[in-house]
CSV table of C-alpha atoms and ligand atoms in Angstrom, one decimal:
chain,number,residue,atom,x,y,z
A,1,MET,CA,-33.4,100.5,-131.7
A,2,LEU,CA,-36.2,98.5,-130.5
A,3,LEU,CA,-38.4,100.7,-127.7
A,4,LEU,CA,-41.8,99.5,-128.2
A,5,ALA,CA,-41.3,96.1,-126.3
A,6,VAL,CA,-44.9,94.0,-126.9
A,7,PRO,CA,-46.3,93.1,-123.8
A,8,ALA,CA,-47.5,90.0,-122.8
A,9,PRO,CA,-51.5,88.9,-123.1
A,10,ALA,CA,-53.2,90.7,-120.5
A,11,GLN,CA,-53.6,88.3,-117.4
A,12,GLU,CA,-56.8,87.5,-115.9
A,13,LYS,CA,-56.1,88.8,-112.2
A,14,LEU,CA,-59.0,88.9,-110.1
A,15,GLY,CA,-57.5,90.5,-107.2
A,16,LYS,CA,-58.5,90.2,-103.7
A,17,ALA,CA,-62.2,90.8,-102.7
A,18,SER,CA,-61.4,94.8,-102.3
A,19,LEU,CA,-63.7,95.6,-105.0
A,20,PRO,CA,-67.8,94.4,-104.7
A,21,LYS,CA,-68.9,92.3,-107.6
A,22,SER,CA,-69.8,94.1,-110.7
A,23,ASP,CA,-73.6,94.2,-111.9
A,24,SER,CA,-74.0,91.8,-114.5
A,25,SER,CA,-76.9,93.3,-116.1
A,26,VAL,CA,-76.1,94.2,-120.1
A,27,GLU,CA,-78.4,96.0,-122.4
A,28,CYS,CA,-80.3,93.7,-125.3
A,29,SER,CA,-78.6,90.7,-124.4
A,30,LEU,CA,-80.7,87.5,-125.3
A,31,GLY,CA,-82.5,85.4,-122.8
A,32,ALA,CA,-82.3,81.6,-122.2
A,33,ALA,CA,-85.6,81.1,-124.9
A,34,ASP,CA,-83.4,83.0,-127.6
A,35,LEU,CA,-80.3,81.0,-127.1
A,36,ASP,CA,-82.4,77.9,-127.8
A,37,ALA,CA,-84.2,79.0,-130.5
A,38,LEU,CA,-80.4,79.5,-132.3
A,39,ASN,CA,-79.9,76.0,-132.3
A,40,GLY,CA,-79.7,74.6,-135.7
A,41,SER,CA,-79.1,77.4,-137.3
A,42,THR,CA,-76.6,78.4,-140.2
A,43,ALA,CA,-73.8,80.7,-138.7
A,44,GLU,CA,-70.4,82.4,-139.0
A,45,LEU,CA,-67.9,82.8,-135.9
A,46,VAL,CA,-65.9,85.3,-135.6
A,47,LEU,CA,-63.1,84.7,-133.4
A,48,GLN,CA,-61.2,87.3,-130.8
A,49,ASN,CA,-57.9,86.9,-132.8
A,50,GLY,CA,-59.7,87.9,-135.9
A,51,LYS,CA,-60.2,84.9,-137.6
A,52,ARG,CA,-63.7,83.7,-139.1
A,53,VAL,CA,-65.5,80.2,-139.4
A,54,ALA,CA,-68.2,80.3,-142.2
A,55,ASP,CA,-70.8,77.7,-142.8
A,56,ILE,CA,-71.3,76.2,-139.9
A,57,THR,CA,-74.3,75.0,-137.6
A,58,LEU,CA,-74.8,75.9,-134.2
A,59,VAL,CA,-75.7,72.8,-132.3
A,60,LYS,CA,-76.0,74.1,-128.5
A,61,PHE,CA,-74.9,76.4,-126.1
A,62,VAL,CA,-73.3,75.2,-123.0
A,63,ARG,CA,-74.5,77.4,-120.4
A,64,GLY,CA,-72.5,79.5,-117.3
A,65,PRO,CA,-73.8,79.7,-113.9
A,66,ASN,CA,-77.0,81.3,-115.4
A,67,LYS,CA,-79.2,80.1,-118.4
A,68,ASP,CA,-78.7,83.0,-120.0
A,69,THR,CA,-75.0,83.3,-120.1
A,70,VAL,CA,-72.8,80.8,-122.5
A,71,ARG,CA,-69.6,79.6,-121.7
A,72,THR,CA,-68.9,77.0,-124.7
A,73,VAL,CA,-70.2,76.9,-128.2
A,74,ILE,CA,-70.8,73.6,-130.0
A,75,TYR,CA,-70.9,74.0,-133.4
A,76,ARG,CA,-70.7,71.3,-136.7
A,77,LYS,CA,-69.2,72.1,-139.8
A,78,LEU,CA,-72.0,72.3,-142.3
A,79,LYS,CA,-72.5,68.7,-144.3
A,80,THR,CA,-70.5,67.1,-141.3
A,81,LYS,CA,-71.6,65.4,-138.4
A,82,LYS,CA,-68.7,65.9,-135.9
A,83,SER,CA,-69.3,68.4,-133.4
A,84,ARG,CA,-66.6,70.8,-132.3
A,85,SER,CA,-66.5,73.7,-130.1
A,86,PHE,CA,-65.3,76.9,-129.1
A,87,ARG,CA,-64.7,78.9,-125.5
A,88,ALA,CA,-67.3,81.6,-125.6
A,89,ASP,CA,-64.4,83.9,-124.1
A,90,SER,CA,-62.6,83.4,-127.5
A,91,LEU,CA,-65.5,84.4,-129.6
A,92,SER,CA,-66.2,87.7,-130.7
A,93,LYS,CA,-69.4,87.9,-133.1
A,94,ILE,CA,-72.0,85.4,-134.0
A,95,ILE,CA,-73.9,86.0,-137.3
A,96,VAL,CA,-76.5,84.2,-138.0
A,97,ALA,CA,-78.7,85.3,-141.1
A,98,GLN,CA,-77.1,88.4,-141.6
A,99,LYS,CA,-78.1,89.0,-137.7
A,100,THR,CA,-74.6,89.7,-135.2
A,101,TYR,CA,-74.4,89.0,-131.5
A,102,ASP,CA,-72.0,90.1,-130.3
A,103,LEU,CA,-70.3,88.0,-127.0
A,104,VAL,CA,-69.9,90.1,-124.2
A,105,PRO,CA,-68.6,89.8,-121.3
A,106,SER,CA,-71.3,88.8,-117.7
A,107,GLY,CA,-70.6,89.6,-114.1
A,108,THR,CA,-69.3,86.0,-113.9
A,109,ARG,CA,-65.7,84.5,-114.8
A,110,LYS,CA,-65.5,83.1,-118.4
A,111,SER,CA,-68.9,82.7,-119.2
A,112,ARG,CA,-70.5,85.5,-122.2
A,113,LEU,CA,-73.9,87.0,-123.1
A,114,LEU,CA,-75.1,87.1,-126.5
A,115,VAL,CA,-76.3,90.7,-127.2
A,116,ASP,CA,-78.2,91.3,-130.5
A,117,VAL,CA,-76.0,94.2,-132.0
A,118,ALA,CA,-78.5,96.0,-134.0
A,119,GLU,CA,-81.5,96.4,-131.2
A,120,LYS,CA,-78.0,97.7,-129.0
A,121,ASN,CA,-77.0,100.1,-131.8
A,122,LYS,CA,-80.4,101.6,-131.6
A,123,VAL,CA,-80.4,101.8,-127.8
A,124,VAL,CA,-77.1,103.3,-127.9
A,125,THR,CA,-77.5,105.7,-131.0
A,126,ALA,CA,-80.4,107.2,-129.4
A,127,ARG,CA,-78.3,107.9,-125.8
A,128,LEU,CA,-75.4,109.5,-127.5
A,129,LYS,CA,-77.6,111.4,-129.4
A,130,ALA,CA,-79.3,113.1,-126.2
A,131,GLY,CA,-75.7,113.5,-125.3
A,132,ARG,CA,-74.7,114.8,-129.0
A,133,HIS,CA,-72.3,112.1,-130.1
A,134,ARG,CA,-72.6,109.2,-132.5
A,135,LEU,CA,-71.5,105.7,-133.0
A,136,TRP,CA,-68.8,105.9,-135.5
A,137,PRO,CA,-70.0,105.0,-138.7
A,138,ILE,CA,-68.6,101.9,-140.7
A,139,LEU,CA,-66.8,102.7,-143.3
A,140,SER,CA,-66.4,100.7,-146.7
A,141,ALA,CA,-63.1,99.5,-148.4
A,142,LYS,CA,-63.5,102.7,-150.9
A,143,GLN,CA,-64.7,105.2,-147.9
A,144,GLN,CA,-61.5,103.6,-146.2
A,145,ALA,CA,-59.0,104.2,-149.4
A,146,GLU,CA,-60.5,107.9,-150.1
A,147,ALA,CA,-59.9,109.0,-146.1
A,148,VAL,CA,-55.8,107.7,-146.4
A,149,GLN,CA,-55.8,109.7,-149.7
A,150,GLU,CA,-57.1,112.7,-147.8
A,151,HIS,CA,-54.4,112.0,-145.1
A,152,LYS,CA,-52.1,111.9,-148.1
A,153,ASP,CA,-53.0,115.2,-149.4
A,154,PHE,CA,-52.7,116.9,-146.2
A,155,LEU,CA,-49.3,115.7,-145.4
A,156,GLU,CA,-48.1,116.9,-148.7
A,157,THR,CA,-49.9,120.3,-147.9
A,158,VAL,CA,-47.4,120.1,-144.6
A,159,ARG,CA,-44.6,119.4,-146.5
A,160,THR,CA,-44.4,122.3,-148.3
A,161,ALA,CA,-44.5,124.5,-145.3
A,162,PHE,CA,-41.0,122.8,-144.4
A,163,PRO,CA,-39.0,123.1,-147.4
A,164,GLY,CA,-35.6,122.6,-145.7
A,165,LEU,CA,-36.8,119.5,-143.9
A,166,SER,CA,-36.5,116.2,-146.2
A,167,LEU,CA,-40.3,114.7,-144.8
A,168,ARG,CA,-40.6,111.1,-145.9
A,169,LEU,CA,-43.8,109.1,-145.4
A,170,TYR,CA,-43.9,105.5,-144.1
A,171,GLU,CA,-47.0,103.9,-144.2
A,172,THR,CA,-47.9,100.3,-142.1
A,173,LYS,CA,-51.5,98.9,-141.9
A,174,PHE,CA,-53.2,100.8,-139.7
A,175,PHE,CA,-50.6,104.3,-139.6
A,176,LEU,CA,-49.2,107.0,-142.0
A,177,PHE,CA,-46.2,108.0,-140.3
A,178,PHE,CA,-44.4,111.2,-141.4
A,179,THR,CA,-41.2,112.6,-140.2
A,180,ASP,CA,-37.7,114.4,-140.8
A,181,MET,CA,-36.0,111.7,-138.9
A,182,PRO,CA,-33.1,109.8,-140.8
A,183,ALA,CA,-34.5,106.8,-141.7
A,184,ALA,CA,-32.1,104.4,-140.0
A,185,HIS,CA,-33.3,106.0,-136.5
A,186,ILE,CA,-37.3,105.3,-137.4
A,187,ALA,CA,-36.9,102.0,-138.4
A,188,GLY,CA,-37.7,100.3,-134.9
A,189,TYR,CA,-40.6,102.5,-134.1
A,190,VAL,CA,-42.3,102.2,-137.7
A,191,ALA,CA,-41.8,98.1,-137.2
A,192,GLN,CA,-43.8,98.4,-134.1
A,193,LEU,CA,-46.6,100.5,-134.9
A,194,ASP,CA,-48.9,98.1,-136.0
A,195,ASN,CA,-48.3,95.6,-133.2
A,196,MET,CA,-49.2,98.6,-130.6
A,197,ASN,CA,-52.4,99.0,-132.6
A,198,VAL,CA,-52.7,95.4,-131.9
A,199,GLU,CA,-52.2,95.8,-128.1
A,200,LEU,CA,-54.1,98.6,-127.6
A,201,GLY,CA,-57.1,96.7,-129.5
A,202,LYS,CA,-56.7,93.8,-126.8
A,203,GLN,CA,-57.2,96.0,-124.1
A,204,PHE,CA,-60.8,97.2,-125.1
A,205,GLY,CA,-61.9,94.0,-126.7
A,206,VAL,CA,-61.2,94.9,-130.5
A,207,PRO,CA,-60.8,91.6,-132.3
A,208,GLN,CA,-57.1,92.0,-133.9
A,209,GLY,CA,-56.7,93.3,-137.2
A,210,GLU,CA,-59.6,95.3,-137.3
A,211,ASN,CA,-59.3,98.9,-138.3
A,212,ILE,CA,-60.6,101.3,-135.9
A,213,TRP,CA,-59.1,104.6,-137.6
A,214,ARG,CA,-60.5,106.9,-140.0
A,215,GLY,CA,-58.5,105.6,-143.1
A,216,LYS,CA,-55.2,105.7,-140.8
A,217,ALA,CA,-54.0,107.2,-137.7
A,218,VAL,CA,-51.7,110.0,-138.6
A,219,PHE,CA,-48.5,110.7,-137.2
A,220,ILE,CA,-46.3,114.1,-138.1
A,221,VAL,CA,-43.2,113.5,-136.1
A,222,PHE,CA,-40.2,116.3,-136.3
A,223,VAL,CA,-36.8,115.9,-135.2
A,224,ASN,CA,-36.8,119.0,-133.6
A,225,GLN,CA,-39.1,121.3,-131.8
A,226,ALA,CA,-39.4,124.4,-133.3
A,227,SER,CA,-40.6,122.6,-136.3
A,228,PHE,CA,-43.5,120.9,-134.4
A,229,VAL,CA,-44.5,124.5,-132.8
A,230,HIS,CA,-44.3,126.1,-136.2
A,231,PHE,CA,-46.6,123.0,-137.4
A,232,GLU,CA,-49.1,123.3,-134.4
A,233,SER,CA,-49.5,127.1,-135.1
A,234,LYS,CA,-49.9,127.3,-139.0
A,235,PHE,CA,-51.8,123.7,-139.6
A,236,MET,CA,-53.8,123.5,-136.1
A,237,LYS,CA,-53.5,127.0,-135.2
A,238,LEU,CA,-52.5,126.7,-131.6
A,239,ASP,CA,-50.8,129.2,-129.6
A,240,ARG,CA,-47.2,128.9,-129.8
A,241,ALA,CA,-46.7,129.5,-125.9
A,242,ALA,CA,-49.4,126.1,-125.2
A,243,THR,CA,-47.4,124.6,-127.9
A,244,ASN,CA,-44.2,125.2,-126.1
A,245,ARG,CA,-44.6,123.3,-123.1
A,246,LYS,CA,-46.0,120.1,-125.0
A,247,HIS,CA,-43.8,117.1,-126.3
A,248,GLY,CA,-46.9,116.0,-128.5
A,249,ILE,CA,-50.4,116.8,-129.0
A,250,CYS,CA,-53.4,114.2,-130.2
A,251,HIS,CA,-55.6,116.1,-132.6
A,252,GLN,CA,-59.2,114.3,-132.4
A,253,SER,CA,-61.5,115.8,-135.1
A,254,GLY,CA,-65.4,115.3,-134.9
A,255,ASN,CA,-65.2,113.3,-138.4
A,256,GLY,CA,-62.8,110.8,-136.9
A,257,ASN,CA,-59.7,111.7,-137.8
A,258,VAL,CA,-56.5,111.6,-135.9
A,259,ILE,CA,-53.5,113.3,-136.3
A,260,VAL,CA,-50.5,113.2,-133.2
A,261,ALA,CA,-47.9,115.4,-133.9
A,262,CYS,CA,-44.8,115.7,-131.7
A,263,PHE,CA,-41.1,116.2,-131.7
A,264,ARG,CA,-38.5,113.4,-131.0
A,265,GLY,CA,-36.0,115.5,-128.9
A,266,ASP,CA,-32.9,114.2,-127.1
A,267,ASP,CA,-34.4,111.1,-125.4
A,268,PRO,CA,-35.2,108.3,-127.3
A,269,ARG,CA,-37.4,106.7,-124.4
A,270,LEU,CA,-39.6,109.8,-123.6
A,271,PHE,CA,-40.0,109.8,-127.2
A,272,ALA,CA,-41.4,106.6,-127.5
A,273,GLN,CA,-43.8,106.8,-124.5
A,274,VAL,CA,-45.2,110.2,-125.7
A,275,LEU,CA,-45.8,108.4,-129.1
A,276,VAL,CA,-47.9,105.8,-127.1
A,277,HIS,CA,-49.7,108.0,-124.9
A,278,GLU,CA,-50.9,110.2,-127.7
A,279,THR,CA,-51.9,107.3,-129.7
A,280,THR,CA,-53.9,105.9,-126.9
A,281,HIS,CA,-55.9,109.5,-127.0
A,282,GLY,CA,-56.4,108.7,-130.3
A,283,TYR,CA,-57.8,105.2,-130.0
A,284,LEU,CA,-60.1,106.2,-127.2
A,285,HIS,CA,-61.6,108.9,-129.7
A,286,ARG,CA,-61.8,106.2,-132.4
A,287,PHE,CA,-63.2,103.4,-130.2
A,288,LYS,CA,-66.7,102.6,-131.1
A,289,SER,CA,-68.2,106.4,-130.7
A,290,SER,CA,-67.5,110.0,-130.3
A,291,ALA,CA,-68.1,109.9,-126.4
A,292,ARG,CA,-65.6,111.1,-124.3
A,293,ILE,CA,-63.7,109.6,-121.5
A,294,PRO,CA,-63.0,111.7,-119.1
A,295,SER,CA,-59.9,113.6,-118.8
A,296,TRP,CA,-58.6,112.1,-115.8
A,297,LEU,CA,-59.5,108.6,-117.0
A,298,ASN,CA,-58.1,109.5,-120.2
A,299,GLU,CA,-54.8,110.2,-119.1
A,300,GLY,CA,-54.8,107.6,-116.7
A,301,ILE,CA,-55.4,105.2,-119.2
A,302,ALA,CA,-52.8,106.8,-121.9
A,303,GLU,CA,-49.8,106.6,-118.9
A,304,TRP,CA,-51.0,103.2,-118.1
A,305,VAL,CA,-51.0,101.6,-122.0
A,306,SER,CA,-47.8,103.9,-122.5
A,307,ALA,CA,-45.8,102.0,-119.5
A,308,VAL,CA,-47.1,98.7,-120.3
A,309,VAL,CA,-45.9,99.1,-123.9
A,310,VAL,CA,-42.4,101.2,-123.6
A,311,ARG,CA,-41.0,99.2,-120.6
A,312,SER,CA,-37.8,101.2,-121.1
A,313,SER,CA,-39.5,104.3,-119.8
A,314,ARG,CA,-39.8,105.2,-116.5
A,315,VAL,CA,-41.6,108.1,-117.0
A,316,PRO,CA,-45.4,106.9,-115.5
A,317,GLN,CA,-44.0,105.1,-112.7
A,318,LYS,CA,-41.7,108.2,-111.7
A,319,ARG,CA,-44.9,110.4,-111.8
A,320,GLN,CA,-46.8,108.0,-109.7
A,321,GLN,CA,-44.4,108.7,-106.8
A,322,GLU,CA,-44.0,112.2,-107.4
A,323,ALA,CA,-47.9,112.7,-106.5
A,324,VAL,CA,-47.5,110.2,-103.9
A,325,LEU,CA,-44.7,112.3,-102.0
A,326,ARG,CA,-46.9,115.6,-102.9
A,327,LEU,CA,-50.1,113.9,-101.1
A,328,LYS,CA,-47.9,112.9,-97.9
A,329,GLN,CA,-47.4,116.8,-97.8
A,330,THR,CA,-50.7,118.1,-98.7
A,331,GLY,CA,-53.3,115.2,-98.3
A,332,VAL,CA,-55.5,116.7,-101.1
A,333,ILE,CA,-56.1,115.8,-104.5
A,334,GLY,CA,-58.3,119.0,-105.9
A,335,GLN,CA,-61.3,119.1,-107.1
A,336,SER,CA,-60.3,119.8,-110.4
A,337,PHE,CA,-59.2,115.8,-110.6
A,338,PHE,CA,-62.9,115.1,-111.7
A,339,GLU,CA,-63.5,117.9,-114.0
A,340,LYS,CA,-62.3,119.3,-117.7
A,341,LYS,CA,-58.8,118.8,-117.3
A,342,ILE,CA,-56.6,117.3,-115.0
A,343,GLU,CA,-53.6,119.1,-113.6
A,344,ALA,CA,-50.1,117.9,-114.6
A,345,TRP,CA,-49.0,116.2,-111.2
A,346,HIS,CA,-52.6,114.7,-111.3
A,347,TYR,CA,-51.3,112.1,-114.1
A,348,GLY,CA,-49.2,109.7,-111.5
A,349,VAL,CA,-52.5,109.7,-109.7
A,350,ALA,CA,-54.9,108.9,-112.8
A,351,SER,CA,-52.3,106.4,-113.7
A,352,LYS,CA,-51.9,104.3,-110.4
A,353,ILE,CA,-55.5,103.9,-110.1
A,354,ILE,CA,-56.3,102.8,-113.8
A,355,ASP,CA,-53.1,100.4,-112.8
A,356,SER,CA,-55.3,99.2,-109.8
A,357,LEU,CA,-58.8,98.9,-111.6
A,358,ILE,CA,-57.2,96.7,-114.4
A,359,LYS,CA,-55.2,94.7,-111.8
A,360,ALA,CA,-58.5,93.9,-110.2
A,361,ASN,CA,-60.7,93.2,-113.0
A,362,PRO,CA,-59.4,93.5,-116.2
A,363,ARG,CA,-63.3,92.6,-117.6
A,364,ALA,CA,-65.0,95.2,-115.5
A,365,PHE,CA,-62.3,97.3,-116.7
A,366,GLY,CA,-63.0,96.4,-120.1
A,367,SER,CA,-67.1,96.7,-119.5
A,368,TRP,CA,-66.7,100.2,-117.9
A,369,ILE,CA,-64.7,102.1,-121.0
A,370,VAL,CA,-67.3,100.7,-123.2
A,371,SER,CA,-70.2,101.6,-121.2
A,372,ILE,CA,-69.3,105.3,-121.4
A,373,LYS,CA,-68.7,104.7,-125.2
A,374,GLU,CA,-72.5,104.0,-125.4
A,375,GLY,CA,-73.1,106.9,-123.5
A,376,ILE,CA,-73.4,105.7,-120.1
A,377,ASP,CA,-72.0,108.3,-117.5
A,378,TRP,CA,-68.6,107.4,-116.3
A,379,SER,CA,-69.2,107.5,-112.6
A,380,GLU,CA,-72.7,105.6,-113.4
A,381,GLY,CA,-70.8,103.1,-115.3
A,382,LEU,CA,-67.9,102.4,-112.2
A,383,ARG,CA,-71.1,101.6,-110.0
A,384,ARG,CA,-72.3,99.2,-112.5
A,385,THR,CA,-68.9,97.6,-113.1
A,386,PHE,CA,-66.8,98.0,-110.1
A,387,GLY,CA,-69.9,98.9,-107.7
A,388,ILE,CA,-68.5,101.8,-106.2
A,389,THR,CA,-68.6,105.4,-106.2
A,390,PRO,CA,-65.6,108.1,-107.3
A,391,GLY,CA,-65.1,108.8,-103.6
A,392,GLN,CA,-64.8,105.1,-102.9
A,393,LEU,CA,-62.2,105.1,-105.9
A,394,ILE,CA,-60.2,108.1,-104.1
A,395,GLN,CA,-60.3,106.0,-100.7
A,396,ALA,CA,-59.1,102.8,-102.2
A,397,TYR,CA,-56.2,104.9,-103.7
A,398,GLY,CA,-55.3,106.7,-100.7
A,399,ARG,CA,-55.2,103.1,-98.9
A,400,SER,CA,-53.2,101.8,-101.6
A,401,ILE,CA,-50.4,104.3,-101.5
A,402,GLY,CA,-50.3,103.9,-97.5
A,403,LEU,CA,-52.2,107.4,-97.2
A,404,PRO,CA,-55.9,106.3,-96.2
A,405,MET,CA,-56.7,110.1,-95.2
A,406,ILE,CA,-56.4,112.0,-98.3
A,407,ARG,CA,-59.1,113.9,-99.4
A,408,LEU,CA,-60.6,115.1,-102.7
A,409,GLN,CA,-60.6,118.2,-101.5
B,1,ZN,ZN1,-52.2,113.0,-122.8
């Protein structure tokens, strides 16, 4: 029962020129002279796929359309004469004398800018602090192991509250999966969890194999709804009436912990979709900083990822169609769409908008999410990356569903 299909790598489909060009300015990026100054330095390269190439000499940076953008990195292995190269868009980091430079997309295709990570972190930390957020600290191997042990201790307490259930713990590279589902039923899910993590990372430019979680992400999956509701009320102090209407909940703590609790129910496809949806919320919580991705965007991304990963579930597509039917009659999305918590029927609107933006320009989309996590207001980030306002975004959505006249309110 393999429900979590691994999608093909995201394709660079630059949509028709319906969206204006993005703003190519990037904070703390190196200028042309700074790039030249790195020639001849000993360095280590970190590839997008997580591999590392150490002990190399940087020969030169082949430039893109601007002199401060890099298209290709030419290097030599130490004590060898032969030049080799990497495309800048296949690299994630360059480390020179313990200084790390990230390769971030510039406004133009295929070329990258080098960003001084330490400088950038200073700027971002200050901005996040003003909004009472912070970059997630990088944990040592020991701290990670301690966090995993903390999660396991918590799961043992959960076990004592369910003496009638035979709860088992399955551990993978990135996840702790605690469940009373029969072993034969969960093999497919557990086998695909780490792949799902890699796919999520790809969407946000996280190098393959990098663990963004505090310890690991924790899943508590019950067969029955009653156990799920009991767990939520006993351990998360959530109101039973509120939990009764939910299939799964992603608990995101200020210390960085992520616990996804849910129940299987009778529809395995819906269950897989809920699992991926909730995990995406957890991933967005742990990605870079504690800054919040707004509700509509958070739900839209969670729906989009679950549609890509769980291809057998048509739930996100159905919600998109239902939203269109409703808008045909009312023509109004409602002010609450851009507010603290979107309404249930808004999920179909949000996921369709996200779908269009990613199709139009996946790199700009990634940069937009990064900018929000770096403390930039989402609408300002939208302007910088896609060059449009929230109002224009709604208009573009209306046109895409054949209802150009729809309004926010
Ligand atoms: Zn959600």
